[in-house]
XYZ file of C-alpha atoms in Angstrom:
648
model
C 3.779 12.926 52.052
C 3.470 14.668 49.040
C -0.253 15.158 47.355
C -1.822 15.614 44.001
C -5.190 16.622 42.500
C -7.361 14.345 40.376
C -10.221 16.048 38.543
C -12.719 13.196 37.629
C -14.962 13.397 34.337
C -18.019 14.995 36.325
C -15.685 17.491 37.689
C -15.236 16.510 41.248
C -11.527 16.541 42.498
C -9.470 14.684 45.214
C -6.347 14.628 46.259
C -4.028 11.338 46.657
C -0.350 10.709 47.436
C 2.056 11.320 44.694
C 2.908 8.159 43.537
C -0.545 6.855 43.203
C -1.743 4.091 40.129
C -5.081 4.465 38.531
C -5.858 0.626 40.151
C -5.789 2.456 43.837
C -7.653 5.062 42.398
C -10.251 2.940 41.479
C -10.040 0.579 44.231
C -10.684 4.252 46.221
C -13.907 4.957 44.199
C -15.589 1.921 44.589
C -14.288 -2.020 44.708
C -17.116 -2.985 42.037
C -14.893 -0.143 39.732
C -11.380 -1.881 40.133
C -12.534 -5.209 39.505
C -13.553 -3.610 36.563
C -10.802 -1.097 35.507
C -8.494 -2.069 32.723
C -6.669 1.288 31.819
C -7.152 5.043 32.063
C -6.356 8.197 30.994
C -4.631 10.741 32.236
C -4.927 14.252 31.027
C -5.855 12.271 27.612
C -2.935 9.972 27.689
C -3.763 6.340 28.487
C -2.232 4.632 30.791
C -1.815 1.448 32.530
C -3.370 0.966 35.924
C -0.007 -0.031 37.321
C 1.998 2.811 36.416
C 2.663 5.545 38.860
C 0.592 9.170 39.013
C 3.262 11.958 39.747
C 1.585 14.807 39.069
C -2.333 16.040 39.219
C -4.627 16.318 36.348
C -7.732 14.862 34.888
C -8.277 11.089 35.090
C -10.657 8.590 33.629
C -10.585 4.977 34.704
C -11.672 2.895 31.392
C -13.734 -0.642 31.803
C -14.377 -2.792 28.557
C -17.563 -1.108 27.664
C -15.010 1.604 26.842
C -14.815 0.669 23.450
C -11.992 3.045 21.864
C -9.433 2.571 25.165
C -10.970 -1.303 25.476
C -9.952 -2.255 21.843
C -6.873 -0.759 21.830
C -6.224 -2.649 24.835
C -7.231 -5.647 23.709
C -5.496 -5.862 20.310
C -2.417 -4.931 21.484
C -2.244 -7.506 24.014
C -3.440 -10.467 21.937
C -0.561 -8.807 19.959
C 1.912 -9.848 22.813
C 0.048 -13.191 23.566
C 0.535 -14.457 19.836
C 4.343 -13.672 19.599
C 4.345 -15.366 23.133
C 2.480 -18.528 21.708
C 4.927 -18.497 18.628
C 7.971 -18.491 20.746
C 6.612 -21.197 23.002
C 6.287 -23.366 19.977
C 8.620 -22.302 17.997
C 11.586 -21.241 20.430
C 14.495 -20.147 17.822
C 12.248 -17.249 16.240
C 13.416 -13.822 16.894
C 10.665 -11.249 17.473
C 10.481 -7.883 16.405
C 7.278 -5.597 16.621
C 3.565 -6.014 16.854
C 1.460 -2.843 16.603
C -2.251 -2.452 16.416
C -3.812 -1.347 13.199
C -6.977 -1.688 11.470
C -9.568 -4.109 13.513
C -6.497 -6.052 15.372
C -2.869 -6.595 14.812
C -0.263 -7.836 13.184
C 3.856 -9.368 14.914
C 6.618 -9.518 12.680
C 8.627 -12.436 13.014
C 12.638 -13.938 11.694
C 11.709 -17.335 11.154
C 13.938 -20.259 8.809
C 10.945 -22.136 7.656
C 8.160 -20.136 6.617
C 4.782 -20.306 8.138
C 1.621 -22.330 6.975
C -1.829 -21.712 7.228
C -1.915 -24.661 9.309
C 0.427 -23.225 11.946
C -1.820 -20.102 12.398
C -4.133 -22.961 13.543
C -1.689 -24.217 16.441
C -0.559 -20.795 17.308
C -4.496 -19.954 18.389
C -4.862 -22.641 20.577
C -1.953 -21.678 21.941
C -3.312 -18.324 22.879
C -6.087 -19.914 24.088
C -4.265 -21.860 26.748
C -1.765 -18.800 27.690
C -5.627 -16.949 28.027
C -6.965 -19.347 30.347
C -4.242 -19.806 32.090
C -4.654 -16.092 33.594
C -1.194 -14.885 33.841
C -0.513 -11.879 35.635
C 0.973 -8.833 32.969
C 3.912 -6.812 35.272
C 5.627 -3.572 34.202
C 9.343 -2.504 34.984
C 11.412 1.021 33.534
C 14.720 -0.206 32.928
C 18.196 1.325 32.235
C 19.201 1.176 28.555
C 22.353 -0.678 29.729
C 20.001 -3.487 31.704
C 17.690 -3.507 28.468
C 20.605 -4.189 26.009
C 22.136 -6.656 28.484
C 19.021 -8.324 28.449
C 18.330 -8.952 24.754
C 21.706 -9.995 24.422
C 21.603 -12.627 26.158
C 18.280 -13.322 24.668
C 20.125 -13.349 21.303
C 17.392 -10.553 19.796
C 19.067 -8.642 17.763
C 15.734 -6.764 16.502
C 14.823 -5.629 20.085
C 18.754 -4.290 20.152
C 18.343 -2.095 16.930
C 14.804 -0.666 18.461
C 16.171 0.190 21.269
C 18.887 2.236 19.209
C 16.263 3.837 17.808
C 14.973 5.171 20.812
C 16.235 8.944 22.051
C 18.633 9.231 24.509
C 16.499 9.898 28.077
C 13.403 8.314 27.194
C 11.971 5.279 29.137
C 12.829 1.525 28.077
C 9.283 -0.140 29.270
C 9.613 -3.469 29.947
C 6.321 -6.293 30.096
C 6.067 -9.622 31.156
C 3.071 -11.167 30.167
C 3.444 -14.333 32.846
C 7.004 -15.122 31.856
C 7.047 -13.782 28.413
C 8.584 -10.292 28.252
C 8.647 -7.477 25.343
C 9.627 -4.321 24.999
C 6.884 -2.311 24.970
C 5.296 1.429 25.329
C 1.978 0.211 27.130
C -0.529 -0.291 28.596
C -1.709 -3.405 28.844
C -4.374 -4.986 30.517
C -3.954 -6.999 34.448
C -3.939 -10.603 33.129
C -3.780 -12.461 30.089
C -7.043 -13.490 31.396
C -8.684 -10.537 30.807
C -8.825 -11.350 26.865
C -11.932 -12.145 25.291
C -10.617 -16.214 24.185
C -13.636 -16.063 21.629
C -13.238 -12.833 20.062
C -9.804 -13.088 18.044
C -8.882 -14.878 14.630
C -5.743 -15.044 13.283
C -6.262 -13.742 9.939
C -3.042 -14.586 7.431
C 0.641 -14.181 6.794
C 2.495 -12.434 4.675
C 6.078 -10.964 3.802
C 7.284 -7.741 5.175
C 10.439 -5.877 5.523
C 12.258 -5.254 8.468
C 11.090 -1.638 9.124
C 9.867 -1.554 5.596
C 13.453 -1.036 4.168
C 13.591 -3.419 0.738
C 17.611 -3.517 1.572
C 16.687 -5.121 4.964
C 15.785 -8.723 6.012
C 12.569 -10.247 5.172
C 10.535 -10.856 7.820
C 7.281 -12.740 8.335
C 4.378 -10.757 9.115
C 0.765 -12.563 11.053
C -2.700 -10.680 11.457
C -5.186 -11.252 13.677
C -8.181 -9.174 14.780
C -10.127 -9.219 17.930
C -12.944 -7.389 19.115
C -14.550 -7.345 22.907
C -17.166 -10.359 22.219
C -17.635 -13.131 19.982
C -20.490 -11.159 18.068
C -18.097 -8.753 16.839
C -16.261 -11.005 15.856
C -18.537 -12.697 13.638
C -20.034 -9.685 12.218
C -16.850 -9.033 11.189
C -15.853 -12.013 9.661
C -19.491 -11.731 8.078
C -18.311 -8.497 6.657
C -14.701 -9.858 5.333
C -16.301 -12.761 3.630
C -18.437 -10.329 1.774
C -15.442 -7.930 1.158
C -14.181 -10.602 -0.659
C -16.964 -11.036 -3.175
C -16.678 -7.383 -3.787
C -13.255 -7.287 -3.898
C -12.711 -4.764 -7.137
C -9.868 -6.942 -8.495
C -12.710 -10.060 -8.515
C -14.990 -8.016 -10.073
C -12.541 -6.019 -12.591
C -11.950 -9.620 -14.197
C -15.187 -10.523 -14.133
C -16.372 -7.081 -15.923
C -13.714 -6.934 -17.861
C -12.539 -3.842 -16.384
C -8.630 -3.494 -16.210
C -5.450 -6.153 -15.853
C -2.258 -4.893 -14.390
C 1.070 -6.593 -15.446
C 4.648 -7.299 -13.753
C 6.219 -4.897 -17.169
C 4.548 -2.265 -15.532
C 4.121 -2.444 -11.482
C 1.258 -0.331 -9.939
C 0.160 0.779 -13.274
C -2.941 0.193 -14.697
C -4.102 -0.888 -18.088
C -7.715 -0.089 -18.486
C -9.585 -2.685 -20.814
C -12.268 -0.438 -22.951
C -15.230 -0.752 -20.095
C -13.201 0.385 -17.432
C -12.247 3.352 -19.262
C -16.265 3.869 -19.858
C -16.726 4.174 -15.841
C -13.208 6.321 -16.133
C -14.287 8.870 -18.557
C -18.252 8.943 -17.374
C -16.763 9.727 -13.980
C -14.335 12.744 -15.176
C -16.896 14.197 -17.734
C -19.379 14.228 -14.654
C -16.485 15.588 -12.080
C -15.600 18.359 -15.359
C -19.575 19.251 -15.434
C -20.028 19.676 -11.544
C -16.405 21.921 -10.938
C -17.455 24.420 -13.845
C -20.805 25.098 -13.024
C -19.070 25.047 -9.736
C -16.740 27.773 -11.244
C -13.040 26.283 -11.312
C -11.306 26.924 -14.241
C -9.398 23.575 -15.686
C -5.847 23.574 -16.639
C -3.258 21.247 -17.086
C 0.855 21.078 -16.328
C 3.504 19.219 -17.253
C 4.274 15.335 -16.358
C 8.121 15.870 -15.717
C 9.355 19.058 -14.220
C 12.914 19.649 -13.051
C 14.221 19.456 -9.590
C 14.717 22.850 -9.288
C 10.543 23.658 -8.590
C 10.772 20.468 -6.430
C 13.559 22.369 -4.398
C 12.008 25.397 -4.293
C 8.667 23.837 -3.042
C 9.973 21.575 -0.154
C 9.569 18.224 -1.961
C 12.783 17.504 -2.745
C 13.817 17.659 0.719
C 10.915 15.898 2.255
C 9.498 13.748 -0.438
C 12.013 12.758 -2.917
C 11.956 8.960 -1.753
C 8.656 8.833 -3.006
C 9.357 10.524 -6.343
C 10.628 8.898 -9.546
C 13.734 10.626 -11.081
C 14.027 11.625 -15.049
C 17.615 12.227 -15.928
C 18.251 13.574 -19.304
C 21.228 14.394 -21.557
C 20.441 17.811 -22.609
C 21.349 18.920 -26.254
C 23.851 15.560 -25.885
C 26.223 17.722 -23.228
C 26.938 14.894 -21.726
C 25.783 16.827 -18.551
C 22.350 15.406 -17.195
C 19.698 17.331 -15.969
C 17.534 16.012 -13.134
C 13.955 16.318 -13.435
C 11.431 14.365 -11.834
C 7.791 13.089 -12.879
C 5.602 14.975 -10.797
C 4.006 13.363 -7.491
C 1.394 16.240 -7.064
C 0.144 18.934 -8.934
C 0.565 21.926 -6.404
C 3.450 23.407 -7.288
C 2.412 23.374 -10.761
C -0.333 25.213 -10.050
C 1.376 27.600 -8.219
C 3.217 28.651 -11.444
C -0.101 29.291 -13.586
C -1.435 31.719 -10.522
C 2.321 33.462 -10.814
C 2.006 34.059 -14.493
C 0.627 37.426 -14.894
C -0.074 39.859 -12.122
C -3.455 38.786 -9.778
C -5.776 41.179 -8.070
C -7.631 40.839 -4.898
C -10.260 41.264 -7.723
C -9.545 37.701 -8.986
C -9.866 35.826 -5.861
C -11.101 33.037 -4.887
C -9.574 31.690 -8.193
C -10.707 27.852 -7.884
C -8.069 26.167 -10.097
C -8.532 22.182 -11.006
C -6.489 19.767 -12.942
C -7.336 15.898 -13.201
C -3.321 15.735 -12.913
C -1.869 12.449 -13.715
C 0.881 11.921 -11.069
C 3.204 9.284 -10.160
C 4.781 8.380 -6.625
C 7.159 5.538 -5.593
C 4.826 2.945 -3.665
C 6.691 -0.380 -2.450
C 6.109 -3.554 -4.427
C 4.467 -5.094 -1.284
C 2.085 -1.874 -0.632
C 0.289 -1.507 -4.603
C -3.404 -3.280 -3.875
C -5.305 -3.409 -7.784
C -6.228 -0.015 -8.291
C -6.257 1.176 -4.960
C -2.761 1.704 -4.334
C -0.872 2.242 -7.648
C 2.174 4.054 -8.442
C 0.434 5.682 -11.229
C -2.981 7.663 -11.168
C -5.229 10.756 -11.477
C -6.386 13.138 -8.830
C -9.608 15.292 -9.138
C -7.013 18.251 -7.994
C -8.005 21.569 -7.175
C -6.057 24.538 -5.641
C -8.149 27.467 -4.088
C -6.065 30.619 -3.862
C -8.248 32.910 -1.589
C -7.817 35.832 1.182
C -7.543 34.553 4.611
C -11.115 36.237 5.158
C -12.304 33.704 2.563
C -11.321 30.847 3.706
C -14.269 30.423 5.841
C -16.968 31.184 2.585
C -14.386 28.973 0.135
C -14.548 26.057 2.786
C -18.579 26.014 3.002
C -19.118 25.771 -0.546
C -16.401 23.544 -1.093
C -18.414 21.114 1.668
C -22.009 21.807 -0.167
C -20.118 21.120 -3.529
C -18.911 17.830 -2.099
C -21.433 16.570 -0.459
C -23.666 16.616 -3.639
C -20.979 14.971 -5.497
C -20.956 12.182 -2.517
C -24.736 11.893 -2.837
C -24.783 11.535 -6.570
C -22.200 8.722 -6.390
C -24.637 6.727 -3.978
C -22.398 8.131 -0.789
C -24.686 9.587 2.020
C -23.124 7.908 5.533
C -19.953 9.747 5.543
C -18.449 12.154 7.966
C -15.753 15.235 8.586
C -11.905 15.116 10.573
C -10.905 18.205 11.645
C -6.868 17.870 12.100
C -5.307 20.760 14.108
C -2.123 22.596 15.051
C 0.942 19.785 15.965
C 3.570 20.637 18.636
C 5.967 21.853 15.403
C 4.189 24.339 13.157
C 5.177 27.459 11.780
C 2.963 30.500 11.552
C 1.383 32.328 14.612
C -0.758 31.017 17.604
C -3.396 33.795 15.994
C -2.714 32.508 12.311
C -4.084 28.976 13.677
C -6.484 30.311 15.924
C -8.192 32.398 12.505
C -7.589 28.601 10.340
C -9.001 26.122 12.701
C -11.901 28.542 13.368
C -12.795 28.944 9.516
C -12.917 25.264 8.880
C -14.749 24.810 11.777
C -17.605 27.309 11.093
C -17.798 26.395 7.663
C -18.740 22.619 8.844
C -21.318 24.164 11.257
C -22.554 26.706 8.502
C -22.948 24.001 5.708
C -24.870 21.454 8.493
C -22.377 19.197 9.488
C -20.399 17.510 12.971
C -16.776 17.184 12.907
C -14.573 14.857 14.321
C -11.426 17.179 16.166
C -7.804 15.596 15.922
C -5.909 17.599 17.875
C -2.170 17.689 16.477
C -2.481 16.033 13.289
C -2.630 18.745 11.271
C 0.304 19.999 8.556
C 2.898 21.933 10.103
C 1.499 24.288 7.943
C -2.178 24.757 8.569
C -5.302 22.865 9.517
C -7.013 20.250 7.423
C -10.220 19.056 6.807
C -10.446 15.184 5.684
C -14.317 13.299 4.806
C -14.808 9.870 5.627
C -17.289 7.575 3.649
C -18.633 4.419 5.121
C -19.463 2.316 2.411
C -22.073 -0.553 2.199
C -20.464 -3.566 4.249
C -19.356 -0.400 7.049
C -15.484 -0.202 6.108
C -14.509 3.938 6.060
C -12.316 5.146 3.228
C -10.865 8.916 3.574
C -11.477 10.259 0.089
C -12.138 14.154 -0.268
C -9.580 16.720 2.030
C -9.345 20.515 2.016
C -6.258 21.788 3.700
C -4.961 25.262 4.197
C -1.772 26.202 2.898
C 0.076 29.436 3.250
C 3.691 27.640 3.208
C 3.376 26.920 -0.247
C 2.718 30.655 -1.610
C 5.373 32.192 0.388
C 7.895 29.451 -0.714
C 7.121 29.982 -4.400
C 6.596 33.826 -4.127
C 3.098 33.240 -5.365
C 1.492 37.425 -4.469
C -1.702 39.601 -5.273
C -2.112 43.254 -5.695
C -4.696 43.698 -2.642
C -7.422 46.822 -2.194
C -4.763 49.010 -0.603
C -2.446 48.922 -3.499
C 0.066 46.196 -1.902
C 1.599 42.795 -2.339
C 0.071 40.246 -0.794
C 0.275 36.227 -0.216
C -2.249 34.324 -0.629
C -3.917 31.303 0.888
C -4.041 28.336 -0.780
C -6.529 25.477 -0.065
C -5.548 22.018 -1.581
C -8.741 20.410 -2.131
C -9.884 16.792 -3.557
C -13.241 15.325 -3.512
C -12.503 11.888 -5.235
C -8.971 11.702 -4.334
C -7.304 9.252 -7.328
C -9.817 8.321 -9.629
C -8.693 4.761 -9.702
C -8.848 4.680 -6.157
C -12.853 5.741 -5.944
C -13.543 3.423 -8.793
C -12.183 0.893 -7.129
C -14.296 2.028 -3.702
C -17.109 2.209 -6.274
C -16.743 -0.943 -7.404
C -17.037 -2.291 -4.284
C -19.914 -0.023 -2.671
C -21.732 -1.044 -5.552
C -20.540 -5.032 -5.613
C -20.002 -4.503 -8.844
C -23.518 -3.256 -9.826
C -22.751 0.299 -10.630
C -25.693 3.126 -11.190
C -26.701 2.932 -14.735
C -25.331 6.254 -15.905
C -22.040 4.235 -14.575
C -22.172 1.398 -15.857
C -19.537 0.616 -18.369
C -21.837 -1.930 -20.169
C -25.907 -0.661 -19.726
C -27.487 -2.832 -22.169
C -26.902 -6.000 -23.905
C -29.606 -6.825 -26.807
C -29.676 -10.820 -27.319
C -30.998 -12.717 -29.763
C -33.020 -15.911 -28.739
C -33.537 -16.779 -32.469
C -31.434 -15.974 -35.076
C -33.997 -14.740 -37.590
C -34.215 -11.979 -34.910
C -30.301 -11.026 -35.673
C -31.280 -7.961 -37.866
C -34.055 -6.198 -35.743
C -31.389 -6.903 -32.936
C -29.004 -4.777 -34.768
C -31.464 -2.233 -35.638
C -32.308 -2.042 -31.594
C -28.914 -1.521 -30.848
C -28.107 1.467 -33.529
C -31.335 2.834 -31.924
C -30.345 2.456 -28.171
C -26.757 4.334 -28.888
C -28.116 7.154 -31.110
C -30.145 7.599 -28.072
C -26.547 7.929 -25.822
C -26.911 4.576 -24.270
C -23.962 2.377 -24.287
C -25.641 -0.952 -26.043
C -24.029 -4.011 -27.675
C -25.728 -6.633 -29.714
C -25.136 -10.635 -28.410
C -25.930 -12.616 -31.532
C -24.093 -16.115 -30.429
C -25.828 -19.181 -31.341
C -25.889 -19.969 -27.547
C -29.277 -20.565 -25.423
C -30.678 -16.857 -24.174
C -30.485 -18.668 -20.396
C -26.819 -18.828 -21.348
C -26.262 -15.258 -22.863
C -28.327 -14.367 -19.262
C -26.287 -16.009 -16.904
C -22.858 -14.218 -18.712
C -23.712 -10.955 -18.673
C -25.661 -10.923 -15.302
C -21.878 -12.418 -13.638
C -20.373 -9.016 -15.994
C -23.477 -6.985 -13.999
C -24.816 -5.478 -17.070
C -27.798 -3.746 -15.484
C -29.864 -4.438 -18.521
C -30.501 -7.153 -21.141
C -33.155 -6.816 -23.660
C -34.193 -10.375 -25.212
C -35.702 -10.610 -28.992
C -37.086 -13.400 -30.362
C -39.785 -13.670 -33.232
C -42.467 -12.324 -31.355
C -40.385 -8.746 -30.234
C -39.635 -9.017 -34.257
C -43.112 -8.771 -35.470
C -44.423 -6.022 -32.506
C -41.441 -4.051 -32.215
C -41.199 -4.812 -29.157
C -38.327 -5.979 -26.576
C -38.441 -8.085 -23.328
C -36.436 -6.507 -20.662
C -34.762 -8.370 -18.029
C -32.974 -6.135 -15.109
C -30.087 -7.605 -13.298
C -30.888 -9.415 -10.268
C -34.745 -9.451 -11.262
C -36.503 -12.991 -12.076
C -38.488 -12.614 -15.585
C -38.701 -10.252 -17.895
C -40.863 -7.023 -18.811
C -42.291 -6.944 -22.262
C -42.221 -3.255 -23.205
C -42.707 -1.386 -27.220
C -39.462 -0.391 -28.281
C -39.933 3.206 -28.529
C -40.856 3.255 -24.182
C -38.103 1.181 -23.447
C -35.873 3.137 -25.210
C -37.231 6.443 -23.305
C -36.951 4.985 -19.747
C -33.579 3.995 -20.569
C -32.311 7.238 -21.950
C -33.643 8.900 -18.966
C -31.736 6.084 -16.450
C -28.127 6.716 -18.354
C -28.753 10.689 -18.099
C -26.208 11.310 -15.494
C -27.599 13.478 -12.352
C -26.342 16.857 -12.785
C -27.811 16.451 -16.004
C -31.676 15.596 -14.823
């Protein structure tokens, strides 16, 4: 018989007959191990423990302390076991997919009558039983004719149009969890037993296109989440419970922030104290990126088709882009132009005007460009996920020798920025070459090293994704964790020299030639109404002072105090603090209790006494009582608070 080599993590090899699963593998190192076992992964593909080894390599054999192969597991499973529980209640509904994402899952479902709250309810205890009853999970390759045979008969016409989908020569995967069965890539766990019954919530429903085509049935969409134990679990229901308390669109109504409108879907109409945090936020990110020296310019809203063409986008990203057709000089012959989705191209055009020098690189070029990209309806989220926003956008155009230098002060300029803005838990994704790429193996080799030294050379780990990359060069992507421990991917650098050559972008280099150069697309906010809204929530609401739309509210408690009140406020905003006077005949508890819920970090109280010592009584937000303090110090300390930090 026929053998193969297995290479185990501590380097130790054996040989097995081809043919093999990662169970007898297991079973081979010790028994205690394949009770254990619940996947592996071979050559860094994970696999089920049933499928067959043909070939040798290097092979891990996971248990459910594995957390990253364990979860994955896990989720997609319960994935499985909830369309099975819906289909054993509700027999007529047609299934479709169920992929992991996030911290579980989510099944799409063709159901008449749509689901309740209530039902997600019944479909759990459901799960529960199908859990306890420990039902074996079985694997079988079929034939594409046996598969479509099958769902036929099983009238589901969704699993029919997937299996369309799926190229000619690659395996149909079928799994029967007990006698449930799905169509399905794998792997799975042994049993339905092997779920943790008290570590999964069904979360809510919602609507969702079939493949996320708006011209194709709605279907109903349920999330769970599940974790390996039932503390997980809680923490993270601990942790959703105070996402929602944060959540930015909560708090945007409460601070009067913004208020977006069906006239005008994902667009954003900022109400005058979000478009303090707005412009306190760009005149910081304008300070930082000139002393930082970028130059700032600025290009056009709607540009014709013909850049897009010339740059790629029209090929691969017009979907996304929203077209501007206009009757030029009444010809009755329309031109197509489009409102820009990025500002690269754009950018491009300003380096190409004039002839460039290897003398004027790096030339760091930024923009806070306004762009606009098609989202779908069901996708925009507040102000994280609009159609309409600004990026902090900045192109690079360097040397390949200076991508490396370019890349570590980019990081150190970032990561100041980050700290500033209250961000100091965040980390660094290094994406490499994928299997389709142009540009040589030595091209890459040069790119993935640069980014990767400039990490190490500024102080910091990375993260290495191998394949995800552009086909066009290596990217860098930073990861903040934010106060309740959810990650957002803000800042990204990426190296770019498709776009140059595309747009004939060239420099005159030392020996007299034309050149291309490298461009690095870099961000460190991303959209600003994204990171406000990450602010927002970071902060619950309770922004640094320099950031805070509102900083200090002066309130009467008598109204004989109205004038010094008014006096206190001119003072205050001569000074550059943002201060409003609160002269209602209402109770000071009352004028409190308002603008602590609006998180105005400070509220200076006058009544007669403050009138006749020139003083005021400060009360911070979130602090019981107040601080009696002359007028003249308060007014100091809270200058110095609304200084912003690149300008201590």
């Amino acid at each position: 018989m026929s053998q193969i080599s297995l290479t185990f993590p501590d380097g130790t090899a054996r040989d097995y007959p081809i043919g093999v699963t990662a169970a007898e593998v297991a079973e081979s190192i010790a028994p205690s191990l394949a009770k254990r076992a619940i996947s592996a992964s071979l050559d860094g593909r994970h696999i089920d423990l049933a499928w067959p080894i043909t070939a040798s390599g290097t092979i891990s054999i996971h248990t459910i302390k594995d957390a990253v192969p364990a979860l994955d597991l896990i989720r997609h499973d319960f994935a499985h076991v909830m369309a099975r529980a819906v289909q054993e209640i509700w027999p007529e509904v047609k299934v479709t997919i169920g992929p992991v994402r996030d911290q579980g899952w989510f099944y799409d479902f063709d159901r008449t009558e749509p689901f309740t709250p209530e039902d997600l309810g019944r479909i759990e205890a459901k799960m529960k039983e199908i859990i306890a009853a420990r039902d074996s999970v079985r694997t079988e390759v079929w034939d594409r004719d046996r598969a479509i045979a099958h769902y036929k008969a099983a009238n589901e016409p969704f699993k029919l149009e997937l299996i369309d989908r799926i190229p000619e020569g690659e395996d149909l995967r079928m799994y029967w969890h007990g006698d449930w069965q799905d169509l399905c890539r794998g792997p799975h766990l042994q049993n339905t037993g092997q779920l943790p019954a008290d570590a999964f919530k069904l979360t809510h429903i919602a609507g969702a296109y079939w493949l996320g085509d708006a011209t194709r049935p709605m279907l109903q969409r349920i999330y769970g989440v599940a974790f390996r134990n039932r503390d997980d679990l809680k923490a993270h229901l601990t942790m959703l419970e105070e996402a929602a308390k944060r959540d930015h669109r909560k708090l945007g109504r409460e601070m009067d922030l913004f208020h977006m409108q069906e006239e005008a879907p994902g667009q954003i109409f900022w109400h005058p104290n979000g478009w303090n945090i707005y412009t306190t936020l760009q005149d910081y990110m304008r300070r930082r990126q000139r002393a930082d020296g970028y130059v700032e310019v600025n290009t056009p809203q709607v540009v014709s088709r013909k850049l897009w063409e010339a740059s790629g986008h029209w090929e691969n990203y017009q979907d996304n882009m929203f077209i501007v057709e206009v009757d030029e000089d009444h010809a009755r012959q329309k031109t197509v132009n489009a409102l820009k989705p990025m500002n690269c191209p754009c950018h491009v055009q300003i380096f190409n005007h004039g002839l460039k020098s290897y003398r004027d690189l790096p030339l760091r070029m930024a923009e806070f460009g306004s762009c606009n990209r098609y989202e779908p309806s069901g996708a925009l989220h507040g102000i994280m996920r609009v159609r309409g926003f600004t990026q902090d956008d900045a192109h690079i155009f360097c040397t390949e020798d200076q991508i490396e230098p370019e890349t570590r002060k980019f990081i150190e300029f970032l990561a100041a920025i980050y700290a500033d803005l209250g961000f100091t838990d965040w980390r660094i994704k290094l994406s490499t070459r994928p299997e389709k790429r142009i540009g040589s193996d030595e091209s890459w080799d040069r790119a993935e090293a640069a980014l990767g030294n400039a990490c190490k050379a500024a102080g910091h780990d990375y993260e290495l994704f191998p394949g995800e990359g552009a086909f066009y060069g290596p990217k860098l992507e930073f990861v903040l964790r934010d106060a309740i421990g959810r990650d957002w991917q803000c800042g990204t650098l990426q190296v770019d020299p498709n776009l140059p050559e595309r747009l004939d972008a060239e420099y005159v280099g030392a020996d007299g030639g034309k050149h291309r150069p490298i461009m690095l697309h870099r961000a460190v906010l991303g959209s600003f109404e994204r990171f406000i809204g990450i602010l927002i929530e970071n902060n619950a609401g309770k922004l640094p002072f320099w950031l805070a739309p509102r900083q200090v509210v002066v309130a009467s408690i008598v109204s004989d105090a109205d004038a010094y009140v008014a006096d206190v406020v001119d003072t205050l905003r001569a000074a550059g603090i943002r201060a409003e006077a609160d002269i209602r005949n209402e109770k000071i508890n009352y004028k409190v209790r308002e603008h602590s819920v609006a998180k105005v970090p400070a509220i200076l109280a006058i009544g007669m006494k403050e009138v006749e010592d020139r003083t005021v009584s400060l009360r911070r937000l979130d602090q019981q009582g107040s601080r009696p303090l002359p007028l003249v110090e308060a007014i100091a300390m809270l200058k110095d608070e609304a200084t912003p930090p690149d300008l201590r």
